[in-house]
Short mmCIF file of C-alpha atoms in Angstrom, two decimals:
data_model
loop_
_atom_site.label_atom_id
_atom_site.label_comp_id
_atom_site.label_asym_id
_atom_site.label_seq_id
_atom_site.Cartn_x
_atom_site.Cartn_y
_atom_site.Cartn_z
CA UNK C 1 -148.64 -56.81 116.94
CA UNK C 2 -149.84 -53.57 115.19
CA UNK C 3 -153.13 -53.64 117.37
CA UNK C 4 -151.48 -53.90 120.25
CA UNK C 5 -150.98 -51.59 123.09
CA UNK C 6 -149.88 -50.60 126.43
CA UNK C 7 -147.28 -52.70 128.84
CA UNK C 8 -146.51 -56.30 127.51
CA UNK C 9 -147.47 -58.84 130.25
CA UNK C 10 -145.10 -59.81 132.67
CA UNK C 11 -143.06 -62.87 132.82
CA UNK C 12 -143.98 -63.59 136.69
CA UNK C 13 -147.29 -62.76 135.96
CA UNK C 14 -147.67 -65.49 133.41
CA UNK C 15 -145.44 -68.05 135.53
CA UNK C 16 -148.01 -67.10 138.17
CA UNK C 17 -150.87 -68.15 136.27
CA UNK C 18 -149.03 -71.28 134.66
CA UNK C 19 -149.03 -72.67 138.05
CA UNK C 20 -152.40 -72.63 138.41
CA UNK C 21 -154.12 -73.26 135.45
CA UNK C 22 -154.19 -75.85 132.55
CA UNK C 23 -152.94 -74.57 128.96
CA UNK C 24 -156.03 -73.22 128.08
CA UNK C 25 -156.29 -69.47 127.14
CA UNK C 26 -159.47 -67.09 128.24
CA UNK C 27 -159.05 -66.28 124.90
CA UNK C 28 -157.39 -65.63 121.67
CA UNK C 29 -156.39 -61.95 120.36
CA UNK C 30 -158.30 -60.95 117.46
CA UNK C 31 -156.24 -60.05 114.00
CA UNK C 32 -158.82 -58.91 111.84
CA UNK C 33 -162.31 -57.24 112.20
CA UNK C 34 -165.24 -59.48 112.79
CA UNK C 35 -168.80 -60.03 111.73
CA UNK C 36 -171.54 -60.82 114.40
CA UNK C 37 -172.13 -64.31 114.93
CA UNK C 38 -175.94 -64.76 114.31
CA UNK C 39 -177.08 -61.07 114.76
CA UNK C 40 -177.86 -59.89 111.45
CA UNK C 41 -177.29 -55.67 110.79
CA UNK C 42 -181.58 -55.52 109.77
CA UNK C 43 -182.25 -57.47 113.24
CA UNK C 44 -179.62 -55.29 115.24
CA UNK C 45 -181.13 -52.16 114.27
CA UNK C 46 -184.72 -53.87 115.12
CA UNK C 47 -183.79 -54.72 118.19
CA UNK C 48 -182.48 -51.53 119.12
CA UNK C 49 -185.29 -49.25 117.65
CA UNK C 50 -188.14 -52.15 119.61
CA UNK C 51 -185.82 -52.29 122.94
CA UNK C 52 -183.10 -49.87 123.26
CA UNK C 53 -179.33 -50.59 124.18
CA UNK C 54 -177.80 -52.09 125.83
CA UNK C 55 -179.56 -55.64 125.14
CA UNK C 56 -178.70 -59.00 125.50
CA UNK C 57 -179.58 -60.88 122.61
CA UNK C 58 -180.32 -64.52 122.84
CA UNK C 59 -180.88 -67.50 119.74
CA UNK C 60 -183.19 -70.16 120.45
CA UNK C 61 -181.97 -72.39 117.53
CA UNK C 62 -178.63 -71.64 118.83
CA UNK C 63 -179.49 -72.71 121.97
CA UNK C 64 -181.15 -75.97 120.68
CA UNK C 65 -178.38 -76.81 118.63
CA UNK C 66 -175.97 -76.65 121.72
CA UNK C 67 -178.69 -78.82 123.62
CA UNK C 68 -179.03 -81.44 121.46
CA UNK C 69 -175.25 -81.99 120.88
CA UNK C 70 -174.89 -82.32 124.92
CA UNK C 71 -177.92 -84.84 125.31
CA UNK C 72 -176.34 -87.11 122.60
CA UNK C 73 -173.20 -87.12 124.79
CA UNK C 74 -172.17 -90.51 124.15
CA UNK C 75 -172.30 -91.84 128.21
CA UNK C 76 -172.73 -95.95 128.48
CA UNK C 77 -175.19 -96.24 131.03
CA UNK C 78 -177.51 -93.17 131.01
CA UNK C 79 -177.08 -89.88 130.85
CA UNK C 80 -178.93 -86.88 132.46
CA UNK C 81 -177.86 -83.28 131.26
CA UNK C 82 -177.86 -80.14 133.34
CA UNK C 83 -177.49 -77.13 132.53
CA UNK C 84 -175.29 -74.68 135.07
CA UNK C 85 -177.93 -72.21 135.66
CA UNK C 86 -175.64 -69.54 136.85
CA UNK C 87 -174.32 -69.38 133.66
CA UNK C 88 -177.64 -67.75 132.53
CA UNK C 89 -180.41 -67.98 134.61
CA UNK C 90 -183.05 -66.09 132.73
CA UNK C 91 -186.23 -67.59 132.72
CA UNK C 92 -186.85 -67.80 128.91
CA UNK C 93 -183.38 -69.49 129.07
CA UNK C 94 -184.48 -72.14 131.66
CA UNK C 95 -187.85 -72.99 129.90
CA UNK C 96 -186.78 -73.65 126.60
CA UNK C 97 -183.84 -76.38 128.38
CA UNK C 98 -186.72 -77.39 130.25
CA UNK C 99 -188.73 -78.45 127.22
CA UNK C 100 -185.85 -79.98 125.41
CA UNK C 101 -185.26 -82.38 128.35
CA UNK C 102 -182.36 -80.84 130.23
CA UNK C 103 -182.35 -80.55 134.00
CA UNK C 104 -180.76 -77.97 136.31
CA UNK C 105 -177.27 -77.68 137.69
CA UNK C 106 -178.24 -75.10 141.03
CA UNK C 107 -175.45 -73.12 142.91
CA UNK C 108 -177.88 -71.88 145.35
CA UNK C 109 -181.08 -72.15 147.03
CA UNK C 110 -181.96 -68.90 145.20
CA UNK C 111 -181.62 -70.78 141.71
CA UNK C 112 -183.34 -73.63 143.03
CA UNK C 113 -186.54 -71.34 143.54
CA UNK C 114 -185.83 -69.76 140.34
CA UNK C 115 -185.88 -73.16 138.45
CA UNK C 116 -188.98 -74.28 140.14
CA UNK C 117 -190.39 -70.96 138.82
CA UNK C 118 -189.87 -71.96 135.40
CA UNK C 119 -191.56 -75.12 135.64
CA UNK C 120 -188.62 -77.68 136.46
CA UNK C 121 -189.68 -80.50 139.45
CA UNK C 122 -187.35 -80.68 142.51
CA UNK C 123 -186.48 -83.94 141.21
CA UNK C 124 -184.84 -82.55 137.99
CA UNK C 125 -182.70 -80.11 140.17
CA UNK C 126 -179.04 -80.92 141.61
CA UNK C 127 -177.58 -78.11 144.06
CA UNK C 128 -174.23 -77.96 144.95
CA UNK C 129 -173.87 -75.02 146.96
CA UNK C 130 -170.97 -73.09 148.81
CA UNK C 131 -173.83 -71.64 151.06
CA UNK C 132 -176.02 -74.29 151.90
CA UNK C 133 -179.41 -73.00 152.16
CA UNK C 134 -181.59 -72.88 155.72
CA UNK C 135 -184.49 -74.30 154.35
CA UNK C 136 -182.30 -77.93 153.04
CA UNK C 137 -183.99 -79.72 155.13
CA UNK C 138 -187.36 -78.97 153.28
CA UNK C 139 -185.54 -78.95 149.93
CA UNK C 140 -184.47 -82.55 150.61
CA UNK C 141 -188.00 -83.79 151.33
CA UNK C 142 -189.22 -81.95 147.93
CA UNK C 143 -187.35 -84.41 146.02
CA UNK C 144 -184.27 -82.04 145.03
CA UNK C 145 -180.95 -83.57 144.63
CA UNK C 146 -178.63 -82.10 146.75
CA UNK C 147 -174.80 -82.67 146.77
CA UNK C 148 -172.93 -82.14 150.20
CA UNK C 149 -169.74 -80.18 149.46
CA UNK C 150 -168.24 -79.96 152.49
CA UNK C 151 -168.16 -81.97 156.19
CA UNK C 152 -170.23 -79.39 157.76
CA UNK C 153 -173.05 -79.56 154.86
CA UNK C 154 -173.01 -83.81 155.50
CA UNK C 155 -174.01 -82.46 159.26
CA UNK C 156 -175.99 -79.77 158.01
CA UNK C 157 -178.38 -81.90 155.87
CA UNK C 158 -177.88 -84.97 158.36
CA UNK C 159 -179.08 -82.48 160.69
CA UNK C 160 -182.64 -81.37 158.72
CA UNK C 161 -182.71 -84.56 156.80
CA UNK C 162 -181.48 -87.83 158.53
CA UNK C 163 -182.21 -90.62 156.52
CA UNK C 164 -182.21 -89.19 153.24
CA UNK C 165 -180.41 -90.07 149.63
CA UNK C 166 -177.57 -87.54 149.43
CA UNK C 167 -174.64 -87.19 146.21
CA UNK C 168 -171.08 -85.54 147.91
CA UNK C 169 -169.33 -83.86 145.96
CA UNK C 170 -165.28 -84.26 146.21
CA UNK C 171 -162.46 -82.68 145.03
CA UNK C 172 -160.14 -84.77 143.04
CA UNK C 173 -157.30 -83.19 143.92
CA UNK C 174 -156.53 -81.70 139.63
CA UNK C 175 -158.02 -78.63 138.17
CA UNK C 176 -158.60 -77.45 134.46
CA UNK C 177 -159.43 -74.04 133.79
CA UNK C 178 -158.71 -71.05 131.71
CA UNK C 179 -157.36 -68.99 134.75
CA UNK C 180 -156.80 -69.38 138.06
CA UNK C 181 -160.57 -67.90 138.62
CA UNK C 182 -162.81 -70.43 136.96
CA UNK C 183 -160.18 -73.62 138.40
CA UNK C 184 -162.21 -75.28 140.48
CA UNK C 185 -160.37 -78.16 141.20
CA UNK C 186 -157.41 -79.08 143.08
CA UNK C 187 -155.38 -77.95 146.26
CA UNK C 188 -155.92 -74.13 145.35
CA UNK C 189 -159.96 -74.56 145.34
CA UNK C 190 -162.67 -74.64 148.10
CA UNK C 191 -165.43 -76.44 145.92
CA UNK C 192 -165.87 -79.89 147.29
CA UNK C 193 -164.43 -82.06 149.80
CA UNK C 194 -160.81 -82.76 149.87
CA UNK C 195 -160.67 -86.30 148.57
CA UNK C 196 -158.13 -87.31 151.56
CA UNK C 197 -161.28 -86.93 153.62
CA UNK C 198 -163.00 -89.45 152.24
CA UNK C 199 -162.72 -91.69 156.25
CA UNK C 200 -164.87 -88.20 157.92
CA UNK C 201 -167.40 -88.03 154.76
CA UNK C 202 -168.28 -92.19 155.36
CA UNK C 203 -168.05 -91.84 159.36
CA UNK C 204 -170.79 -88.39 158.68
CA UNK C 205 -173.01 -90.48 156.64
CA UNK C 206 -173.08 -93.15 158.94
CA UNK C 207 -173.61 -90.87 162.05
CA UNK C 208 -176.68 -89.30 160.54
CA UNK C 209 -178.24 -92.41 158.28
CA UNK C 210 -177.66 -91.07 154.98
CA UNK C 211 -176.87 -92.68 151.67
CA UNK C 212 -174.76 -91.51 148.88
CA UNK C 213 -176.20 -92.15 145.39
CA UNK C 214 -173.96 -89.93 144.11
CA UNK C 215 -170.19 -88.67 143.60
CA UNK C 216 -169.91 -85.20 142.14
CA UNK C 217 -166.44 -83.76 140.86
CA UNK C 218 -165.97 -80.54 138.94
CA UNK C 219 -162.81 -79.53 137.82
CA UNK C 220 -163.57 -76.18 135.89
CA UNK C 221 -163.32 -74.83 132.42
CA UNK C 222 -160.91 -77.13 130.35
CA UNK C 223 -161.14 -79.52 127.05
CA UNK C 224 -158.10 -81.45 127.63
CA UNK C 225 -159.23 -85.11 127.19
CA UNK C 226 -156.57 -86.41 128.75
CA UNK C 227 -157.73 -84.50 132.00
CA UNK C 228 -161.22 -85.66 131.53
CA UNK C 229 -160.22 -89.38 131.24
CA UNK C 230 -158.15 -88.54 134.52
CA UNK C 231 -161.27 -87.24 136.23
CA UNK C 232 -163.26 -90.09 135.41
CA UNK C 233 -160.68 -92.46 136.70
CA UNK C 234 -160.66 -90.39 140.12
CA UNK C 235 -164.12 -90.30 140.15
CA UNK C 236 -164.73 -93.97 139.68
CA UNK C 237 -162.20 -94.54 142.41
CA UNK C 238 -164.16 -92.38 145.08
CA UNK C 239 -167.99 -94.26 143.84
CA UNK C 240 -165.82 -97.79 144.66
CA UNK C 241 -164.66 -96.02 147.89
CA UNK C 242 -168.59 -95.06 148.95
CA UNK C 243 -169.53 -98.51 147.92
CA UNK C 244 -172.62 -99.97 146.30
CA UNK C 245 -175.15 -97.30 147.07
CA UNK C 246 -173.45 -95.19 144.07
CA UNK C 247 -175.16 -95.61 141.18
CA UNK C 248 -174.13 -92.31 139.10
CA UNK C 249 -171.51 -89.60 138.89
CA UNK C 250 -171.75 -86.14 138.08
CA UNK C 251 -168.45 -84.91 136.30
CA UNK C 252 -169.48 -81.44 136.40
CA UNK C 253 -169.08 -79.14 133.63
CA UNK C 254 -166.60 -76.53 132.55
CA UNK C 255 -166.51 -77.49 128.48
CA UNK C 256 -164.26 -75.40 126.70
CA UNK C 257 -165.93 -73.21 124.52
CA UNK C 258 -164.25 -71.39 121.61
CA UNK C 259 -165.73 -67.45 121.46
CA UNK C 260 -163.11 -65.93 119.25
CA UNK C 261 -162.42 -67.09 115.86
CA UNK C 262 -159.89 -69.47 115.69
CA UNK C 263 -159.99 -70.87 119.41
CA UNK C 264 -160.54 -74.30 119.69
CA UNK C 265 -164.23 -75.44 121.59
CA UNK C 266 -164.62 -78.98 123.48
CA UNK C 267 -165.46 -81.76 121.16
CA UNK C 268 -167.96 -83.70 123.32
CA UNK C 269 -167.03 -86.66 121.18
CA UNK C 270 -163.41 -86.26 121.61
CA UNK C 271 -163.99 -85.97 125.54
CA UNK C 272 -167.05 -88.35 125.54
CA UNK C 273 -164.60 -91.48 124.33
CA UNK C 274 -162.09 -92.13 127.07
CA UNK C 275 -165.03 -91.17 129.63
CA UNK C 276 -167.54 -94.25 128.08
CA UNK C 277 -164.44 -96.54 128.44
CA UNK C 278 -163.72 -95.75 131.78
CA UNK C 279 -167.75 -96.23 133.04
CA UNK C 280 -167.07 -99.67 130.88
CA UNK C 281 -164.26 -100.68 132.42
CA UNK C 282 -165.18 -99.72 136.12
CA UNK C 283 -168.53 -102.20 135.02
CA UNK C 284 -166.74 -104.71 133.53
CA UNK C 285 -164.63 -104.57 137.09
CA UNK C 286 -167.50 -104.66 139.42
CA UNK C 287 -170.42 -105.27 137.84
CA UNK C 288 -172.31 -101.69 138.91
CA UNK C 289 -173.59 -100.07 135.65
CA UNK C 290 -173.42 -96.22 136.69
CA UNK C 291 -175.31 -93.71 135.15
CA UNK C 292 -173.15 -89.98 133.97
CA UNK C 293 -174.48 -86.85 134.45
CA UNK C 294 -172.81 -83.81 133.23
CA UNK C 295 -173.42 -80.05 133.84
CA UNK C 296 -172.60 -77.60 131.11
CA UNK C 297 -173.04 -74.08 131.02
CA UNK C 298 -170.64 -72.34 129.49
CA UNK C 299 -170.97 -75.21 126.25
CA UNK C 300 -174.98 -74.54 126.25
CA UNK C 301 -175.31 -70.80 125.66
CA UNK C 302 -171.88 -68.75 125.38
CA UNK C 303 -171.83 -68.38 121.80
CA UNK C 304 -175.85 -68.28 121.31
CA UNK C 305 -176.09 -64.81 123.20
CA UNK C 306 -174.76 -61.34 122.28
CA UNK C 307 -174.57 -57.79 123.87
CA UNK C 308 -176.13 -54.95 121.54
CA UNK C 309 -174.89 -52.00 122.43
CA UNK C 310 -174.38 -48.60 121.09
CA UNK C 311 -171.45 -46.31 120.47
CA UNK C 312 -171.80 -43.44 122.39
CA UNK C 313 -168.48 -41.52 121.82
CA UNK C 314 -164.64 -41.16 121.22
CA UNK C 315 -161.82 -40.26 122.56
CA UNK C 316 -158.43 -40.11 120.82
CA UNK C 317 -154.79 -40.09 123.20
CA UNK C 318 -152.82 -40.01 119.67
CA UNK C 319 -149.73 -38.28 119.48
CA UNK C 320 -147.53 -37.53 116.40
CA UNK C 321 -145.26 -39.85 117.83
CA UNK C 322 -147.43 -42.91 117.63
CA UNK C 323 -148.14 -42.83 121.12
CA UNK C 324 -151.86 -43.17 122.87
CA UNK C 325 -154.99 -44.55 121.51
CA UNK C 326 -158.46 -43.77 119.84
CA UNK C 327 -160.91 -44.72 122.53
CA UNK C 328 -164.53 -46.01 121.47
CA UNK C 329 -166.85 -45.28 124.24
CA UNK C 330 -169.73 -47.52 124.35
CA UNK C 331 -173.39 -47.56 126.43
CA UNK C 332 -172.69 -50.50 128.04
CA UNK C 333 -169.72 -51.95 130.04
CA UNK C 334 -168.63 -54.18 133.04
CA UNK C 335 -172.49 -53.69 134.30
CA UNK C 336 -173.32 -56.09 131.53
CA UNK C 337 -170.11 -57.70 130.67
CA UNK C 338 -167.39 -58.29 133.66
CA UNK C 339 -165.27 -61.13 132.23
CA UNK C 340 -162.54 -58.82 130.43
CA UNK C 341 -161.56 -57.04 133.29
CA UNK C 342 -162.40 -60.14 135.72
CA UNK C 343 -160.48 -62.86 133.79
CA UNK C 344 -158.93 -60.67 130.41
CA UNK C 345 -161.84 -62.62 128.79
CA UNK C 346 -161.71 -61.89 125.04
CA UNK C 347 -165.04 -61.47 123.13
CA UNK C 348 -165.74 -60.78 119.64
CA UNK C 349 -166.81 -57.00 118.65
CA UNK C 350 -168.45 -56.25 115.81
CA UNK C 351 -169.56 -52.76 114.35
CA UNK C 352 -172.71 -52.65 112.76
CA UNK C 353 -173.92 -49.47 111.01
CA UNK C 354 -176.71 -47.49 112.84
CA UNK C 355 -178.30 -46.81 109.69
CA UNK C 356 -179.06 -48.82 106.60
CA UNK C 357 -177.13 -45.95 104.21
CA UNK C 358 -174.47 -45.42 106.02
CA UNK C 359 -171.22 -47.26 104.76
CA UNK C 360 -168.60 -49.57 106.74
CA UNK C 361 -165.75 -47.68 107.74
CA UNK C 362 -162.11 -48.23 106.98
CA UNK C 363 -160.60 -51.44 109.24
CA UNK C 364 -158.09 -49.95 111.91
CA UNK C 365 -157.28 -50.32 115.83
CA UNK C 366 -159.44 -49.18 118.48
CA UNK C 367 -159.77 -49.39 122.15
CA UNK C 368 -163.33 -50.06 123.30
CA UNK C 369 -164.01 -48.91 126.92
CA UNK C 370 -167.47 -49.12 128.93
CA UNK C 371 -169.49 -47.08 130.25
CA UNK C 372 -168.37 -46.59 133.87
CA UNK C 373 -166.32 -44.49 135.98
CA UNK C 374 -163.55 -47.51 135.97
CA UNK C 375 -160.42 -47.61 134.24
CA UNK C 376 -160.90 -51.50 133.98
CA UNK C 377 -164.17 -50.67 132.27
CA UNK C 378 -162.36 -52.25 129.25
CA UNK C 379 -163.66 -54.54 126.60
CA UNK C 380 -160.43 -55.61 124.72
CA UNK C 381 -157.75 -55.92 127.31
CA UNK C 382 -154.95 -58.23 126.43
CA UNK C 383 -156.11 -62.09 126.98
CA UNK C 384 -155.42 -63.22 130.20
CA UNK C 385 -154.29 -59.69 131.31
CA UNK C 386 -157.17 -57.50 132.53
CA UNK C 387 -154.89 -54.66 132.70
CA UNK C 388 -153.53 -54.68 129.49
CA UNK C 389 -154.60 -52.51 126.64
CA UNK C 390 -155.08 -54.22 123.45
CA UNK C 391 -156.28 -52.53 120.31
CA UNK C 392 -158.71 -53.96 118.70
CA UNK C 393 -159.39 -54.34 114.57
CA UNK C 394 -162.47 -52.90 113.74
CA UNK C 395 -164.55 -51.22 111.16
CA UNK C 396 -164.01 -47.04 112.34
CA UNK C 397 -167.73 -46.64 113.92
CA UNK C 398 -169.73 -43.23 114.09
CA UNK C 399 -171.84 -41.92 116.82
CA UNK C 400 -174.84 -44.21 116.52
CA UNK C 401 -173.33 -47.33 115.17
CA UNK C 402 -174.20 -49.89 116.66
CA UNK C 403 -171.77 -52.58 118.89
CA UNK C 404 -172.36 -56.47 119.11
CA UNK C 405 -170.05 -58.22 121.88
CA UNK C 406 -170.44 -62.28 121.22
CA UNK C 407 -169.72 -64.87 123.34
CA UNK C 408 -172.25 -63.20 125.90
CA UNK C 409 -174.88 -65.90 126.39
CA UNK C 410 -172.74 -67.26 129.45
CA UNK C 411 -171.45 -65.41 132.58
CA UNK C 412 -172.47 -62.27 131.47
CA UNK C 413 -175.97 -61.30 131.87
CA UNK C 414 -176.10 -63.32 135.35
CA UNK C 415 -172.43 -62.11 136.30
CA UNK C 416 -172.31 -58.21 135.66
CA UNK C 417 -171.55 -55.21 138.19
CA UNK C 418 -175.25 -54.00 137.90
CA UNK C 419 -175.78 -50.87 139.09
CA UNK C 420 -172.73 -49.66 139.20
CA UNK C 421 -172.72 -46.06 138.85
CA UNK C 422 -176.40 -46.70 139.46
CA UNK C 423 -177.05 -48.11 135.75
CA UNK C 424 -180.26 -49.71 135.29
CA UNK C 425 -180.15 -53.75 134.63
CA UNK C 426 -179.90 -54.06 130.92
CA UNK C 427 -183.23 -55.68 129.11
CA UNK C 428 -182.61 -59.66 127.50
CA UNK C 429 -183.99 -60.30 124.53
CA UNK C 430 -184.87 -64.08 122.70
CA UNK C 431 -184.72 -64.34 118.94
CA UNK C 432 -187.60 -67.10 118.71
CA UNK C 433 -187.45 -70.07 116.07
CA UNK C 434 -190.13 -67.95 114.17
CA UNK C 435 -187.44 -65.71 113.79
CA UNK C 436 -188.84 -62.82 115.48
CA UNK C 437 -186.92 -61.00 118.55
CA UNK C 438 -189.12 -61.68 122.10
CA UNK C 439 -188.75 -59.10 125.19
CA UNK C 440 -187.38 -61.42 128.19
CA UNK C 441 -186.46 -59.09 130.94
CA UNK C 442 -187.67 -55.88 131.26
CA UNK C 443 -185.14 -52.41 131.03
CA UNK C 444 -184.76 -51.78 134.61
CA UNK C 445 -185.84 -48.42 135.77
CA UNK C 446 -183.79 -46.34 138.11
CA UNK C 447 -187.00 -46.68 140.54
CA UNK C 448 -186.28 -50.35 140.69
CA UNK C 449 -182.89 -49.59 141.46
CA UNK C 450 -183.62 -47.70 144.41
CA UNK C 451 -186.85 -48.95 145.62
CA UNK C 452 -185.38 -51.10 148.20
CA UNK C 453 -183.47 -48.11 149.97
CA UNK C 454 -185.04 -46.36 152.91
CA UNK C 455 -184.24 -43.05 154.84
CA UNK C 456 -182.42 -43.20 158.45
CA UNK C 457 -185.13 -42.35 160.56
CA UNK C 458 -184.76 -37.99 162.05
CA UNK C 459 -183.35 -39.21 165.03
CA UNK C 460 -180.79 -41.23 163.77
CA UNK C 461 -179.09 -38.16 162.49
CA UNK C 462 -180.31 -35.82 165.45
CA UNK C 463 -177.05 -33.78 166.97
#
């Protein structure tokens, strides 16, 4: 409570979001200041003297780590990992997955290119797409999995592709999420075909010769096991419904993952359990031994990425009555990190000294804003309330300190408001396993920013 600022959250503001989400918090408030999660102060400074700021920072053996706990997922018959892609779609990102054995989850046909790019095959590739791409046809025929995820996208794809093997994805009819933005499930969400449907979806694939191998659900960003088991069920239901040709289901994604310290993260184990029974049972029942795949994102690379930024200036609101704040004004903002003022995302913040001889200052509340013309430019808003100040503990910085926001390896980099107020794209960086930071992405310059723009031509302005 002594960190804490500005107007309280409402109670119909809460109820509002209670009826759409699962109990699962964007986020816990921080109590006490924090150290960066993998970023050491000697590397920080490194990073900033070789690259500048603001820079995503990225862990390989982070990454691996998070990897190799999702391909032991514990799944009876087979198991084929994905990662999300639009979690973090940078190429370095993709590769190292690629080498490690995971496939791609693709939102678009944009990401499918991109994956391609960095070496996957169409056949390791899954899209399930709100905008179903005008080439499908010819993505079909490459080998890429494709997941219809709505009536017209059956006709679509029966359209450019009659004949072929096709997953559909359906909506369950339950969501899980952390708020009402990243539920993807249920009779508030468009993702997926309404599972009432399910007579049109078999009279579509009939009409146009195709065959589902697959049943996709996704129910968003939840760890509730109990939900999970529930999803299964469903799921199993609707690969019984299709009939024979079934022979796996995609759950999705959307594993809780625990950025600040003390919030809880998914325990694949925990979930994994009631999910294996379920496939066991559904065997035991009809004797079809279906293979799981599952599509993390958030699970993979959240906590093995970081923004480095740099404190650029202060601004104090204090009044002898204990009113107002003292602002810390960084050089980066929503154009590299959206989710607090999209969802009231919380995200650790460290303070890191600029220099090696300069001492930690005393702990004590701060507001840290961005850099943009935006009042919701605004790291540490209340959680769950975009629009609520909330003062953060930290070490008091000076000009030149140095920033780290955790928690950034997901939705951040690949989710941003770039170029607002015409900021260049912010450089990526990849510590290797040799320890050593690797340039990933390029600063953008301000002449990439504007390179696509061309003049009216004389007349178009002529009076």
């Amino acid at each position: 409570a002594g960190f804490r600022g500005g107007a309280a959250p409402s109670r119909a503001s809460a109820s509002r979001r209670a009826a759409t989400c699962a109990a699962v918090s964007p986020g816990v408030a921080a109590t006490e200041a924090s150290a960066p999660r993998f970023l050491s102060a000697e590397t920080a400074r490194r990073v900033r003297d070789d690259f500048g700021t603001p820079c995503f920072v990225y862990d390989a053996k982070l990454l691996t780590e998070q990897a190799k706990q999702a391909l032991a997922f514990d799944a009876a018959y087979g198991l084929t990992v994905r990662f999300a892609m639009k979690a973090c779609p940078n190429r370095a990102v993709l590769e190292l997955f690629r080498k490690l054995g995971v496939c791609i989850d693709a939102s678009s046909g944009h990401e499918v290119s991109r994956a391609m790019t960095a070496g996957f095959k169409p056949q390791q590739i899954s899209l399930s797409s709100q905008e179903m791409p005008n080439n499908i046809g010819e993505l079909v025929k490459m080998g890429v999995e494709v997941n219809c995820c709505s009536l017209a996208q059956i006709e679509k794809i029966g359209s450019a592709a009659p004949g072929s093997k096709v997953g559909v994805r359906i909506n369950p009819g339950i969501g899980s999420g952390g708020t009402g933005k990243t539920n993807v499930g249920g009779p508030e969400s468009s993702f997926g075909i309404w599972h009432e449907q399910m007579p049109q979806v078999k009279e579509l694939l009939a009409k146009h010769q195709l065959t589902a191998t697959r049943v996709h659900t996704h129910i968003g960003s939840g760890s509730d096991p109990a939900v999970w088991q529930r999803v299964a069920s469903l799921t199993l239901d609707l690969a019984r419904q299709l009939g024979p040709t079934v022979t796996s289901v995609n759950l999705g994604g959307g594993y809780k993952v625990g950025r600040m310290p003390g919030e809880v993260s998914t325990d694949l184990a925990t979930v994994g359990a009631p999910v294996r029974a379920a496939f066991e049972a559904f065997a035991k029942e009809t004797g079809r031994e279906l293979a799981l795949e599952i599509e993390p994102g958030t699970f993979l690379v959240a906590n093995a990425g970081c923004l480095l930024s740099s404190v650029q200036d202060f601004t104090s609101t204090k009044t002898a009555g204990g009113l107002g704040h003292e602002f810390v004004k960084l050089d980066a903002g929503m154009t590299e990190v959206l989710r607090p003022s999209l969802y009231g995302a919380q995200h650790p913040i460290s303070i890191v000294p600029g220099h090696p001889d300069h001492a930690s200052g005393a702990v004590r509340g701060f507001i840290v804003t961005g850099h943009c013309c935006e009042s919701g430019d605004l790291f540490t808003c209340g959680p769950g309330e975009p629009e609520v100040l909330l003062e953060r503990p930290l070490h008091a910085p000076q000009i030149g300190d140095l920033c780290v926001i955790d928690g950034s390896g997901a939705y951040c980099a690949g989710m941003a408001t770039k170029n607002y107020n015409s900021f260049p794209e912010a450089a990526e960086v990849m510590l290797g396993l040799d320890g050593m930071p690797h340039l990933v992405r390029k600063r953008q310059t301000l002449e990439q920013v504007l390179q696509n723009e061309l003049p009216l031509p004389a007349a178009a302005v002529a009076h």
